[in-house]
mmCIF file of N, CA and C in Angstrom:
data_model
loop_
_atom_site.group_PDB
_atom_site.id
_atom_site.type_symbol
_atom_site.label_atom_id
_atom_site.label_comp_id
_atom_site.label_asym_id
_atom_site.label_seq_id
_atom_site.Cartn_x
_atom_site.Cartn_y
_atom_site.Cartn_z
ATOM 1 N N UNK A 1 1.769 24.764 -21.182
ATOM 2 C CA UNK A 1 0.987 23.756 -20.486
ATOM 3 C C UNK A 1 -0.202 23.372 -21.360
ATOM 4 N N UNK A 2 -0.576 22.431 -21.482
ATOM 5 C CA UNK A 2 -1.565 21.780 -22.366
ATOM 6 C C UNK A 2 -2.655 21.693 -21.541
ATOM 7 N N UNK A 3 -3.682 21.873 -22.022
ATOM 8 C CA UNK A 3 -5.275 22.635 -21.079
ATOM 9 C C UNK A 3 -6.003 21.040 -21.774
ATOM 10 N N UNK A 4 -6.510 20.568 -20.853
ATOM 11 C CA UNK A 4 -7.672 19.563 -20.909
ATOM 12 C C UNK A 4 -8.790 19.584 -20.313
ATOM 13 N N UNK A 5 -9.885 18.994 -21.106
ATOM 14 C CA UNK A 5 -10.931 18.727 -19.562
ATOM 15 C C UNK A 5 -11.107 17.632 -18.263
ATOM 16 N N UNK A 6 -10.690 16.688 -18.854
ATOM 17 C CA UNK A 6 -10.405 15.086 -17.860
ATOM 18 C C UNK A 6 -9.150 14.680 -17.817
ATOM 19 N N UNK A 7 -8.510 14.572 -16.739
ATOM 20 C CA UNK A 7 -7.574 13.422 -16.594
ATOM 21 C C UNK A 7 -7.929 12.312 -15.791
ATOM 22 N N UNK A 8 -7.436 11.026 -16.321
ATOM 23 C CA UNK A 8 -8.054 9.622 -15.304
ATOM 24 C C UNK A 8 -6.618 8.781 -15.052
ATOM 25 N N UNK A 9 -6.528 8.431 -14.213
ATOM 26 C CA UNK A 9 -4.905 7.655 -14.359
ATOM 27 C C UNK A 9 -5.712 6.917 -12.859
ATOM 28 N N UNK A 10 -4.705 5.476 -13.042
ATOM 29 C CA UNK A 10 -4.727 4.719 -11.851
ATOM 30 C C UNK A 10 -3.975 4.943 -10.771
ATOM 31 N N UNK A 11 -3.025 6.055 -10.832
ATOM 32 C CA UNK A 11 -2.299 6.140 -9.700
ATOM 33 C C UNK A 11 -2.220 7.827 -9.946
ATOM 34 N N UNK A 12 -1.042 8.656 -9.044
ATOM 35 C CA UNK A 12 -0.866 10.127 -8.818
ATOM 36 C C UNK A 12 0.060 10.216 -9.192
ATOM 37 N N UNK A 13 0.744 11.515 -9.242
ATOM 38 C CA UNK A 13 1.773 11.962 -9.389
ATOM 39 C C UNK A 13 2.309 12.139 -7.998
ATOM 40 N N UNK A 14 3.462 11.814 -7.590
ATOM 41 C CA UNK A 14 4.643 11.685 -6.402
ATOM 42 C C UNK A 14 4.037 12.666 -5.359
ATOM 43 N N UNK A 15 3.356 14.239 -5.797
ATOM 44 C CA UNK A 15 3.446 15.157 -4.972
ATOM 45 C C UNK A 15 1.977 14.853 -4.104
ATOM 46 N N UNK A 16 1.158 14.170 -4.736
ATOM 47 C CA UNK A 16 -0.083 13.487 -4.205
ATOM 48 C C UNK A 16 0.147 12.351 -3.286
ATOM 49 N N UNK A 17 0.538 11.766 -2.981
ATOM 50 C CA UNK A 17 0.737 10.734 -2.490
ATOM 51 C C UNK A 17 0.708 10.878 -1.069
ATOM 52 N N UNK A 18 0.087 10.378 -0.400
ATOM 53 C CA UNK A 18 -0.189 10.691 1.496
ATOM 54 C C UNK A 18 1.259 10.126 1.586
ATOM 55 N N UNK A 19 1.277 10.250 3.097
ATOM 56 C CA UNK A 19 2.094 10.684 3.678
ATOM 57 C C UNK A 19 2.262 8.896 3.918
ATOM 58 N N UNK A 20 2.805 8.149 4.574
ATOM 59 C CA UNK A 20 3.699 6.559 4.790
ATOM 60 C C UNK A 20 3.775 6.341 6.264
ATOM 61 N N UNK A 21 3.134 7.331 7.399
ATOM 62 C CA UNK A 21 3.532 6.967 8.735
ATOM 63 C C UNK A 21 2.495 5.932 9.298
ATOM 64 N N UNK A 22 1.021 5.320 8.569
ATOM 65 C CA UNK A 22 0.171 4.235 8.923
ATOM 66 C C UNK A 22 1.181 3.491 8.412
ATOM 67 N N UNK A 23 2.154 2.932 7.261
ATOM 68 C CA UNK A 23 2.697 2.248 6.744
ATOM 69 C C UNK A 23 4.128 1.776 7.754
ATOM 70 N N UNK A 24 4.507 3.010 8.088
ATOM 71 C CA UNK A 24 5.988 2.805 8.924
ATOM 72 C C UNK A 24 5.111 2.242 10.260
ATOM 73 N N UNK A 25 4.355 2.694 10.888
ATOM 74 C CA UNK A 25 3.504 2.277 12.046
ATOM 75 C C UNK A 25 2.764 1.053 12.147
ATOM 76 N N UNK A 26 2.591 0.290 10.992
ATOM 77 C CA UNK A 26 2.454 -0.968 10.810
ATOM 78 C C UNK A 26 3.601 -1.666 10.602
ATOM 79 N N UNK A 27 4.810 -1.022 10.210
ATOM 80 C CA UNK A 27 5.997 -2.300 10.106
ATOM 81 C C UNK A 27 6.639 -2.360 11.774
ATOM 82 N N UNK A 28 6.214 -1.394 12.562
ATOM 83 C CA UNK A 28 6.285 -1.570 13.936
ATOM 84 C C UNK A 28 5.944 -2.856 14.595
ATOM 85 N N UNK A 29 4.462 -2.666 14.416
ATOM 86 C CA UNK A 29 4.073 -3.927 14.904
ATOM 87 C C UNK A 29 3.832 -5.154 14.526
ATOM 88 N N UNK A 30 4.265 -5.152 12.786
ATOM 89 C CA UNK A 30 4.963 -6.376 12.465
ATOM 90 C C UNK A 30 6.056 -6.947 12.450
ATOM 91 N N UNK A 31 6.759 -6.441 13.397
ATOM 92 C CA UNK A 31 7.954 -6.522 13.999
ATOM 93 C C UNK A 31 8.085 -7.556 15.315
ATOM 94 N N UNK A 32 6.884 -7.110 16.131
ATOM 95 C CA UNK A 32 6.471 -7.748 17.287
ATOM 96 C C UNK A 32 5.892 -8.498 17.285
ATOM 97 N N UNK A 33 5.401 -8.862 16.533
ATOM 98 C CA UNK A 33 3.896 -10.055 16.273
ATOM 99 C C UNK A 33 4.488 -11.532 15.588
ATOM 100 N N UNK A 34 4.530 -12.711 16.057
ATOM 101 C CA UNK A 34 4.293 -13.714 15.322
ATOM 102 C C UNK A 34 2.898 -14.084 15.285
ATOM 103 N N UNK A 35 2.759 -14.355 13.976
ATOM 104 C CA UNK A 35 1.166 -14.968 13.544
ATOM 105 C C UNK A 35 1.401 -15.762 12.893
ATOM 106 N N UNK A 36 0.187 -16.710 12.504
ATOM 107 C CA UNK A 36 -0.367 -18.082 11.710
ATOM 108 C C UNK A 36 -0.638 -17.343 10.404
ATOM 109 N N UNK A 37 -1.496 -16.609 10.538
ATOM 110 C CA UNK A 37 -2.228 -15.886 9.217
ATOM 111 C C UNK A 37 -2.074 -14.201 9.255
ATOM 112 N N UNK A 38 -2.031 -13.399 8.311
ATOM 113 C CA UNK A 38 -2.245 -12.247 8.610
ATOM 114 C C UNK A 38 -3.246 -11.684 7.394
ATOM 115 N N UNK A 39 -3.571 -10.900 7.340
ATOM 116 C CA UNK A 39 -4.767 -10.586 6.056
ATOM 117 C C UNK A 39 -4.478 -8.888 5.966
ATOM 118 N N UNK A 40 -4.437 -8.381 4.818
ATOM 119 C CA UNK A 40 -4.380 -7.226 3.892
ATOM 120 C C UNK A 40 -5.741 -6.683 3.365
ATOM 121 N N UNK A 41 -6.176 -5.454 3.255
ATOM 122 C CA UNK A 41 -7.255 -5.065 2.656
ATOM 123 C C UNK A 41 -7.014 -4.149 1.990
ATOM 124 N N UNK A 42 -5.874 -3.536 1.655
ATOM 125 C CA UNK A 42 -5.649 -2.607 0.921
ATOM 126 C C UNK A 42 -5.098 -2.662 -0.315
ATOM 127 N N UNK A 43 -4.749 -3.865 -0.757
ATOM 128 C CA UNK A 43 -4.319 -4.171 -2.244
ATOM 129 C C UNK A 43 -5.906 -4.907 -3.064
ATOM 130 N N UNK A 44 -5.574 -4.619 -4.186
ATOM 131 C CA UNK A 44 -6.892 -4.935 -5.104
ATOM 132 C C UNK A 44 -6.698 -6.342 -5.330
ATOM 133 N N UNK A 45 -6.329 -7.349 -4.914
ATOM 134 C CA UNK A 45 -5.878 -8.809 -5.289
ATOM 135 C C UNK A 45 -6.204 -9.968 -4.863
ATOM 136 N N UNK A 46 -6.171 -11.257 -4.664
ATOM 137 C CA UNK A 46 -6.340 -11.946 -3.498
ATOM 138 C C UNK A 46 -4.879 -12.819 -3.729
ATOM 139 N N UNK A 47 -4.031 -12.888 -3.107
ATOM 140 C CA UNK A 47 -2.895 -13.346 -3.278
ATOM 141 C C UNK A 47 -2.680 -14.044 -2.005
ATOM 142 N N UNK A 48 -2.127 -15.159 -1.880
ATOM 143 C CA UNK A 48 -1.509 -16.270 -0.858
ATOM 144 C C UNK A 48 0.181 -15.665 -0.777
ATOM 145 N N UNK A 49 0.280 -15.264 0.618
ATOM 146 C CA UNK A 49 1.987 -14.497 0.844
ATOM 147 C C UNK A 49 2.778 -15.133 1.737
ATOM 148 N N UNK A 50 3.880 -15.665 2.039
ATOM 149 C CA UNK A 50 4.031 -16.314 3.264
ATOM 150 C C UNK A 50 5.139 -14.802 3.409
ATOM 151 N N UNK A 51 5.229 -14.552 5.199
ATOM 152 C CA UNK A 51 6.142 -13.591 5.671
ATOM 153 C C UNK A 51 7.330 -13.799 4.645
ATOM 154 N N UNK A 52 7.672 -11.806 4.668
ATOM 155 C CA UNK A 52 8.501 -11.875 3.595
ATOM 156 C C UNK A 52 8.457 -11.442 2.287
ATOM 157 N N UNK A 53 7.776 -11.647 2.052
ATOM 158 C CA UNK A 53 7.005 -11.926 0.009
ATOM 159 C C UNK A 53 6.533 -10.669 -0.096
ATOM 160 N N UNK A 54 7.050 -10.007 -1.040
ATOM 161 C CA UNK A 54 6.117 -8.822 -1.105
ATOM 162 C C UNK A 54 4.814 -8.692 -2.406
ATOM 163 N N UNK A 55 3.762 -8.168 -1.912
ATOM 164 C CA UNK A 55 2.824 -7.828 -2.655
ATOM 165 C C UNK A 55 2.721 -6.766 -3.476
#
């Protein structure tokens, strides 16, 4: 194993990664919902999506 003092990365390794049930629990109720607009705060971007499109 190779010994460092810092690691920095933009993302984790697989075993880090929370868990997906806010994620599955939101495709719930975008299931049920028609809307005009919907808005995201969790991607770093500002992107125009129409239903569908993935970000």
């Amino acid at each position: 194993m190779k010994e460092v003092n810092v690691g920095v990365s933009h993302t984790t390794p697989l075993k880090f990664e929370p868990d997906k049930s806010a994620e599955e629990w939101m495709n719930g109720i975008e299931k049920r919902l028609e809307y005009e607009m919907e808005y995201y705060g969790h991607y770093h971007t500002d992107k125009k999506i129409n239903k569908g499109d993935n970000v």
